[in-house]
Each structure stands twice: as structure tokens, then as C-alpha cells.
């Protein structure tokens, strides 16, 4: 009779993607909390992982002053928890920006914008001293580009920008029915093997009509908290 083998239960092997998101969100809270005081304002990203972060952060709302939001959806969620939301223009000091990503490479260059909030995300990230990216393990890739690269575009420039993106080797697709918080449209660029993300970010941003693109490479994340079945791993740029 064969020996009884208990089912394989590697730590976290049964963790769902949602549980991994919650784990990295909690890890980000644990990382920033000791560094916050009652004057601190936290920059907060957009998306399902950022939502987990907001919910975890809200349990400590007395430990900091408030937040800057990277989207209307994030502002609403923060306010729903009773966290004061400040306009970025009124804030001079932002120690941390915490946000998810659609892809990250090992250098912490990111693709963002799956939730169409890329421009405000990039602005808040630019102001913050430390950008902490939180993501489940599926987001770490050897080369960026399997996830279509979002580009925010002024509506009247849509066709012009699309033609220029084709010249750069991509296949842009109009994201139907989506307007950004800034009133612009999104082109998702498929089939890009992004081996030089800084150069491509610059090239795309130079196209007239582009507001910005979802490559965060000129200003990558400083820290990536990655949720894996072995626990949360920390990667540094
Ligand atoms: C929104 C973003 C998000 O950070 C990105 O899409 C990841 O989202 P999620 O945490 O839901 O996977 O860039 O514009």
C-alpha cells in the first residue's frame, strides 16, 4: 500500500492573486508606517492593488495627515475611509508614492495605465521621494511589452498619434468607451518588445498629441514589493 502523502502545501501555494495583492499592500503599509508622522501626506496610486493598499492604510489614518490621489476613483475611495485628500499643487513634500503596475522588469521599469490613470500616476510619482510599486508575481517580466502599452492622447490627435506609433513598430488599438480623468483617450500599443524603455518613453512622449505614455522608466520605481507564493519579496532599482 503506498505511503500516505499529505497534499503539497507550500507556503502561500494556495494564495489567490487577490491575497497576493493584499499581502503586498500590507507590506507597503508596514514599510512606510514607521516613517510617517501627523504631517505626512502619502501619494496613492490607482487600481485593484492600490485599492488594497488604501484599505490597509485606512486602519492607521491617525498616523498621517492625508493623501494625494492619482485618480478620481482613488480620491473617492480615500474619502470613503475618511482620509483627507489634498490637491497635489498644495503639497510641497511627498515622501512616498505607492502604486501597482501592469508589468515590471528587474530594473523596476514599469508599464502602467491599465486603469487609464497613467498621467496623474506619473505626475504624483515624479513628486514623491520614494516610489514603492506593489504587485503580484505575475507582473514581473524579463522584457516589457507583453502587456499593451497605454498612451494617453488628446482626442483630436488620435489618428496622427496612431500612425506615428505604427512607425515605431507598434500596433495601436483605440480603447473604446474610455475617457481619462483628464478628458483624453487611450491608445493601447500591442506587439512592442521594449528593450530600451527609457528611449521609447522619450520617443513616444515626443509625438505631438501625446499627453504621456505608460512607461515609467525615466522615473522607475525605487522599490518593488512583489507578492509570491514564498512571501513578499523586495526588489530595489
Ligand atoms: C492604473 C494602473 C494600475 O496600477 C495597473 O493597471 C495595475 O492595476 P491592478 O493593481 O488592478 O492590477 O496603472 O492606471
Tab-separated table of N, CA and C in Angstrom, residues 29-126:
chain	number	residue	atom	x	y	z
A	29	UNK	N	2.298	49.154	3.678
A	29	UNK	CA	1.887	49.885	4.885
A	29	UNK	C	2.931	49.668	5.989
A	30	UNK	N	3.344	48.421	6.176
A	30	UNK	CA	4.334	48.129	7.226
A	30	UNK	C	5.643	48.874	6.963
A	31	UNK	N	5.982	49.038	5.680
A	31	UNK	CA	7.236	49.720	5.334
A	31	UNK	C	7.161	51.217	5.617
A	32	UNK	N	6.040	51.846	5.248
A	32	UNK	CA	6.002	53.316	5.362
A	32	UNK	C	5.578	53.796	6.753
A	33	UNK	N	4.781	52.990	7.438
A	33	UNK	CA	4.152	53.454	8.686
A	33	UNK	C	5.146	54.016	9.705
A	34	UNK	N	6.265	53.327	9.964
A	34	UNK	CA	7.196	53.867	10.966
A	34	UNK	C	7.824	55.196	10.536
A	35	UNK	N	7.720	55.520	9.230
A	35	UNK	CA	8.359	56.747	8.718
A	35	UNK	C	7.361	57.894	8.585
A	36	UNK	N	6.109	57.669	8.944
A	36	UNK	CA	5.085	58.710	8.822
A	36	UNK	C	4.896	59.428	10.149
A	37	UNK	N	4.473	60.699	10.052
A	37	UNK	CA	4.038	61.398	11.260
A	37	UNK	C	2.751	62.152	10.937
A	38	UNK	N	2.263	62.941	11.891
A	38	UNK	CA	0.940	63.544	11.693
A	38	UNK	C	0.929	64.656	10.641
A	39	UNK	N	2.105	64.955	10.055
A	39	UNK	CA	2.146	65.936	8.948
A	39	UNK	C	2.336	65.248	7.591
A	40	UNK	N	2.531	63.957	7.601
A	40	UNK	CA	2.863	63.245	6.355
A	40	UNK	C	1.657	63.132	5.427
A	41	UNK	N	1.961	63.298	4.134
A	41	UNK	CA	0.952	63.084	3.099
A	41	UNK	C	1.477	61.980	2.181
A	42	UNK	N	0.629	61.016	1.896
A	42	UNK	CA	1.044	59.837	1.131
A	42	UNK	C	0.444	59.919	-0.272
A	43	UNK	N	1.259	59.685	-1.283
A	43	UNK	CA	0.764	59.611	-2.662
A	43	UNK	C	0.205	58.220	-2.913
A	44	UNK	N	-0.986	58.166	-3.505
A	44	UNK	CA	-1.662	56.877	-3.652
A	44	UNK	C	-2.059	56.638	-5.113
A	45	UNK	N	-1.724	55.454	-5.590
A	45	UNK	CA	-1.974	55.077	-6.970
A	45	UNK	C	-3.401	54.599	-7.209
A	46	UNK	N	-3.549	53.923	-8.353
A	46	UNK	CA	-4.884	53.544	-8.833
A	46	UNK	C	-4.891	52.074	-9.252
A	47	UNK	N	-6.013	51.403	-9.017
A	47	UNK	CA	-6.154	50.014	-9.456
A	47	UNK	C	-6.494	49.110	-8.290
A	48	UNK	N	-6.619	47.820	-8.574
A	48	UNK	CA	-7.072	46.885	-7.536
A	48	UNK	C	-6.012	46.700	-6.449
A	49	UNK	N	-4.728	46.714	-6.804
A	49	UNK	CA	-3.682	46.561	-5.779
A	49	UNK	C	-3.591	47.833	-4.940
A	50	UNK	N	-3.685	48.968	-5.596
A	50	UNK	CA	-3.697	50.244	-4.853
A	50	UNK	C	-4.917	50.309	-3.931
A	51	UNK	N	-6.038	49.753	-4.374
A	51	UNK	CA	-7.229	49.729	-3.505
A	51	UNK	C	-6.967	48.921	-2.233
A	52	UNK	N	-6.255	47.800	-2.385
A	52	UNK	CA	-5.888	47.011	-1.189
A	52	UNK	C	-5.017	47.855	-0.262
A	53	UNK	N	-4.114	48.625	-0.866
A	53	UNK	CA	-3.243	49.497	-0.055
A	53	UNK	C	-4.077	50.542	0.688
A	54	UNK	N	-5.023	51.150	0.004
A	54	UNK	CA	-5.873	52.175	0.645
A	54	UNK	C	-6.597	51.558	1.844
A	55	UNK	N	-7.154	50.369	1.638
A	55	UNK	CA	-7.925	49.732	2.714
A	55	UNK	C	-7.023	49.396	3.905
A	56	UNK	N	-5.792	48.975	3.624
A	56	UNK	CA	-4.857	48.647	4.720
A	56	UNK	C	-4.368	49.917	5.411
A	57	UNK	N	-4.137	50.959	4.616
A	57	UNK	CA	-3.638	52.231	5.173
A	57	UNK	C	-4.695	52.893	6.061
A	58	UNK	N	-5.958	52.710	5.683
A	58	UNK	CA	-7.053	53.377	6.395
A	58	UNK	C	-7.121	52.962	7.862
A	59	UNK	N	-6.593	51.786	8.164
A	59	UNK	CA	-6.608	51.327	9.572
A	59	UNK	C	-5.690	52.163	10.442
A	60	UNK	N	-4.826	52.973	9.801
A	60	UNK	CA	-3.849	53.784	10.551
A	60	UNK	C	-4.041	55.264	10.265
A	61	UNK	N	-5.260	55.680	9.999
A	61	UNK	CA	-5.436	57.042	9.484
A	61	UNK	C	-5.059	58.131	10.481
A	62	UNK	N	-4.927	57.796	11.769
A	62	UNK	CA	-4.455	58.804	12.722
A	62	UNK	C	-2.944	59.033	12.650
A	63	UNK	N	-2.243	58.144	11.950
A	63	UNK	CA	-0.769	58.173	11.962
A	63	UNK	C	-0.182	59.087	10.888
A	64	UNK	N	-1.032	59.680	10.045
A	64	UNK	CA	-0.556	60.575	8.993
A	64	UNK	C	-1.647	61.610	8.730
A	65	UNK	N	-1.295	62.647	7.961
A	65	UNK	CA	-2.236	63.743	7.747
A	65	UNK	C	-3.278	63.397	6.682
A	66	UNK	N	-2.808	62.966	5.516
A	66	UNK	CA	-3.752	62.706	4.424
A	66	UNK	C	-3.030	62.141	3.216
A	67	UNK	N	-3.675	62.283	2.055
A	67	UNK	CA	-3.152	61.641	0.846
A	67	UNK	C	-3.336	62.539	-0.368
A	68	UNK	N	-2.523	62.269	-1.386
A	68	UNK	CA	-2.738	62.822	-2.726
A	68	UNK	C	-3.150	61.653	-3.604
A	69	UNK	N	-4.193	61.827	-4.387
A	69	UNK	CA	-4.732	60.725	-5.193
A	69	UNK	C	-4.303	60.848	-6.653
A	70	UNK	N	-4.094	59.701	-7.296
A	70	UNK	CA	-3.703	59.705	-8.705
A	70	UNK	C	-4.900	59.542	-9.641
A	71	UNK	N	-6.103	59.514	-9.081
A	71	UNK	CA	-7.301	59.425	-9.928
A	71	UNK	C	-8.519	59.813	-9.106
A	72	UNK	N	-9.603	60.074	-9.801
A	72	UNK	CA	-10.869	60.379	-9.113
A	72	UNK	C	-11.349	59.160	-8.334
A	73	UNK	N	-11.139	57.959	-8.894
A	73	UNK	CA	-11.584	56.737	-8.202
A	73	UNK	C	-10.837	56.564	-6.883
A	74	UNK	N	-9.533	56.810	-6.921
A	74	UNK	CA	-8.730	56.688	-5.693
A	74	UNK	C	-9.133	57.753	-4.682
A	75	UNK	N	-9.368	58.970	-5.154
A	75	UNK	CA	-9.797	60.040	-4.247
A	75	UNK	C	-11.099	59.638	-3.551
A	76	UNK	N	-12.024	59.066	-4.316
A	76	UNK	CA	-13.317	58.668	-3.733
A	76	UNK	C	-13.124	57.572	-2.687
A	77	UNK	N	-12.248	56.621	-2.975
A	77	UNK	CA	-12.035	55.519	-2.012
A	77	UNK	C	-11.371	56.036	-0.737
A	78	UNK	N	-10.388	56.932	-0.916
A	78	UNK	CA	-9.725	57.519	0.263
A	78	UNK	C	-10.739	58.280	1.114
A	79	UNK	N	-11.535	59.089	0.457
A	79	UNK	CA	-12.534	59.898	1.192
A	79	UNK	C	-13.556	58.983	1.874
A	80	UNK	N	-13.887	57.903	1.219
A	80	UNK	CA	-14.815	56.937	1.797
A	80	UNK	C	-14.318	56.374	3.124
A	81	UNK	N	-13.007	56.315	3.253
A	81	UNK	CA	-12.390	55.852	4.510
A	81	UNK	C	-12.168	57.006	5.490
A	82	UNK	N	-12.547	58.213	5.090
A	82	UNK	CA	-12.341	59.364	5.966
A	82	UNK	C	-10.917	59.897	5.946
A	83	UNK	N	-10.164	59.556	4.903
A	83	UNK	CA	-8.785	60.067	4.771
A	83	UNK	C	-8.836	61.377	3.978
A	84	UNK	N	-8.311	62.481	4.537
A	84	UNK	CA	-8.307	63.746	3.787
A	84	UNK	C	-7.503	63.626	2.491
A	85	UNK	N	-8.041	64.199	1.412
A	85	UNK	CA	-7.359	64.156	0.109
A	85	UNK	C	-6.955	65.567	-0.279
A	86	UNK	N	-5.675	65.756	-0.558
A	86	UNK	CA	-5.137	67.076	-0.901
A	86	UNK	C	-4.868	67.167	-2.397
A	87	UNK	N	-5.020	68.399	-2.929
A	87	UNK	CA	-4.580	68.681	-4.299
A	87	UNK	C	-3.060	68.646	-4.319
A	88	UNK	N	-2.486	68.063	-5.345
A	88	UNK	CA	-1.019	67.970	-5.414
A	88	UNK	C	-0.370	69.351	-5.367
A	89	UNK	N	-1.030	70.345	-5.989
A	89	UNK	CA	-0.430	71.689	-6.034
A	89	UNK	C	-0.296	72.332	-4.658
A	90	UNK	N	-0.998	71.807	-3.688
A	90	UNK	CA	-0.914	72.399	-2.340
A	90	UNK	C	0.098	71.661	-1.461
A	91	UNK	N	0.747	70.665	-2.041
A	91	UNK	CA	1.639	69.800	-1.250
A	91	UNK	C	3.076	69.984	-1.730
A	92	UNK	N	3.979	70.314	-0.812
A	92	UNK	CA	5.375	70.505	-1.236
A	92	UNK	C	6.229	69.281	-0.954
A	93	UNK	N	5.786	68.454	-0.042
A	93	UNK	CA	6.634	67.347	0.392
A	93	UNK	C	5.853	66.039	0.361
A	94	UNK	N	6.285	65.127	-0.471
A	94	UNK	CA	5.619	63.828	-0.575
A	94	UNK	C	6.691	62.751	-0.440
A	95	UNK	N	6.727	62.119	0.703
A	95	UNK	CA	7.796	61.142	0.951
A	95	UNK	C	7.577	59.871	0.115
A	96	UNK	N	6.332	59.395	0.079
A	96	UNK	CA	6.068	58.097	-0.562
A	96	UNK	C	4.943	58.193	-1.598
A	97	UNK	N	5.143	57.455	-2.685
A	97	UNK	CA	4.053	57.178	-3.627
A	97	UNK	C	3.942	55.662	-3.737
A	98	UNK	N	2.758	55.129	-3.524
A	98	UNK	CA	2.558	53.674	-3.561
A	98	UNK	C	1.535	53.362	-4.647
A	99	UNK	N	1.908	52.462	-5.561
A	99	UNK	CA	1.020	52.166	-6.685
A	99	UNK	C	1.327	50.782	-7.250
A	100	UNK	N	0.374	50.225	-7.944
A	100	UNK	CA	0.557	48.965	-8.638
A	100	UNK	C	1.184	49.172	-10.008
A	101	UNK	N	1.225	48.096	-10.793
A	101	UNK	CA	1.767	48.184	-12.157
A	101	UNK	C	1.171	47.052	-12.983
A	102	UNK	N	1.224	47.228	-14.281
A	102	UNK	CA	0.799	46.157	-15.176
A	102	UNK	C	1.951	45.225	-15.510
A	103	UNK	N	3.163	45.775	-15.582
A	103	UNK	CA	4.376	44.967	-15.745
A	103	UNK	C	5.535	45.694	-15.074
A	104	UNK	N	6.501	44.896	-14.596
A	104	UNK	CA	7.772	45.463	-14.134
A	104	UNK	C	8.886	44.564	-14.646
A	105	UNK	N	10.006	45.172	-15.041
A	105	UNK	CA	11.187	44.350	-15.296
A	105	UNK	C	12.062	44.372	-14.040
A	106	UNK	N	13.188	43.678	-14.103
A	106	UNK	CA	14.008	43.549	-12.889
A	106	UNK	C	14.674	44.870	-12.490
A	107	UNK	N	14.697	45.837	-13.415
A	107	UNK	CA	15.259	47.159	-13.085
A	107	UNK	C	14.185	48.107	-12.554
A	108	UNK	N	12.976	47.594	-12.404
A	108	UNK	CA	11.819	48.349	-11.900
A	108	UNK	C	11.330	49.406	-12.879
A	109	UNK	N	11.685	49.223	-14.174
A	109	UNK	CA	10.973	49.956	-15.219
A	109	UNK	C	9.584	49.342	-15.311
A	110	UNK	N	8.572	50.185	-15.461
A	110	UNK	CA	7.196	49.693	-15.380
A	110	UNK	C	6.401	50.015	-16.640
A	111	UNK	N	5.384	49.194	-16.883
A	111	UNK	CA	4.255	49.610	-17.724
A	111	UNK	C	3.079	49.820	-16.792
A	112	UNK	N	2.438	50.981	-16.918
A	112	UNK	CA	1.259	51.299	-16.132
A	112	UNK	C	0.196	51.896	-17.062
A	113	UNK	N	-1.014	52.015	-16.519
A	113	UNK	CA	-2.066	52.648	-17.305
A	113	UNK	C	-3.191	51.723	-17.692
A	114	UNK	N	-3.139	50.470	-17.205
A	114	UNK	CA	-4.247	49.560	-17.462
A	114	UNK	C	-5.571	50.129	-16.969
A	115	UNK	N	-5.487	50.964	-15.943
A	115	UNK	CA	-6.681	51.616	-15.405
A	115	UNK	C	-6.859	53.035	-15.921
A	116	UNK	N	-6.086	53.400	-16.946
A	116	UNK	CA	-6.206	54.695	-17.636
A	116	UNK	C	-5.812	55.902	-16.770
A	117	UNK	N	-5.086	55.645	-15.681
A	117	UNK	CA	-4.726	56.760	-14.786
A	117	UNK	C	-3.254	57.158	-14.920
A	118	UNK	N	-2.614	56.729	-16.014
A	118	UNK	CA	-1.161	56.838	-16.124
A	118	UNK	C	-0.607	58.250	-15.965
A	119	UNK	N	-1.302	59.250	-16.496
A	119	UNK	CA	-0.718	60.598	-16.461
A	119	UNK	C	-0.666	61.134	-15.034
A	120	UNK	N	-1.778	61.030	-14.322
A	120	UNK	CA	-1.761	61.527	-12.941
A	120	UNK	C	-0.832	60.670	-12.084
A	121	UNK	N	-0.776	59.377	-12.387
A	121	UNK	CA	0.146	58.497	-11.643
A	121	UNK	C	1.588	58.957	-11.856
A	122	UNK	N	1.910	59.289	-13.105
A	122	UNK	CA	3.292	59.693	-13.399
A	122	UNK	C	3.619	61.024	-12.730
A	123	UNK	N	2.639	61.902	-12.670
A	123	UNK	CA	2.871	63.211	-12.033
A	123	UNK	C	3.117	63.032	-10.534
A	124	UNK	N	2.276	62.252	-9.881
A	124	UNK	CA	2.452	62.079	-8.425
A	124	UNK	C	3.763	61.336	-8.147
A	125	UNK	N	4.071	60.334	-8.976
A	125	UNK	CA	5.337	59.600	-8.805
A	125	UNK	C	6.537	60.533	-8.955
A	126	UNK	N	6.418	61.506	-9.870
A	126	UNK	CA	7.539	62.434	-10.107
A	126	UNK	C	7.802	63.308	-8.888
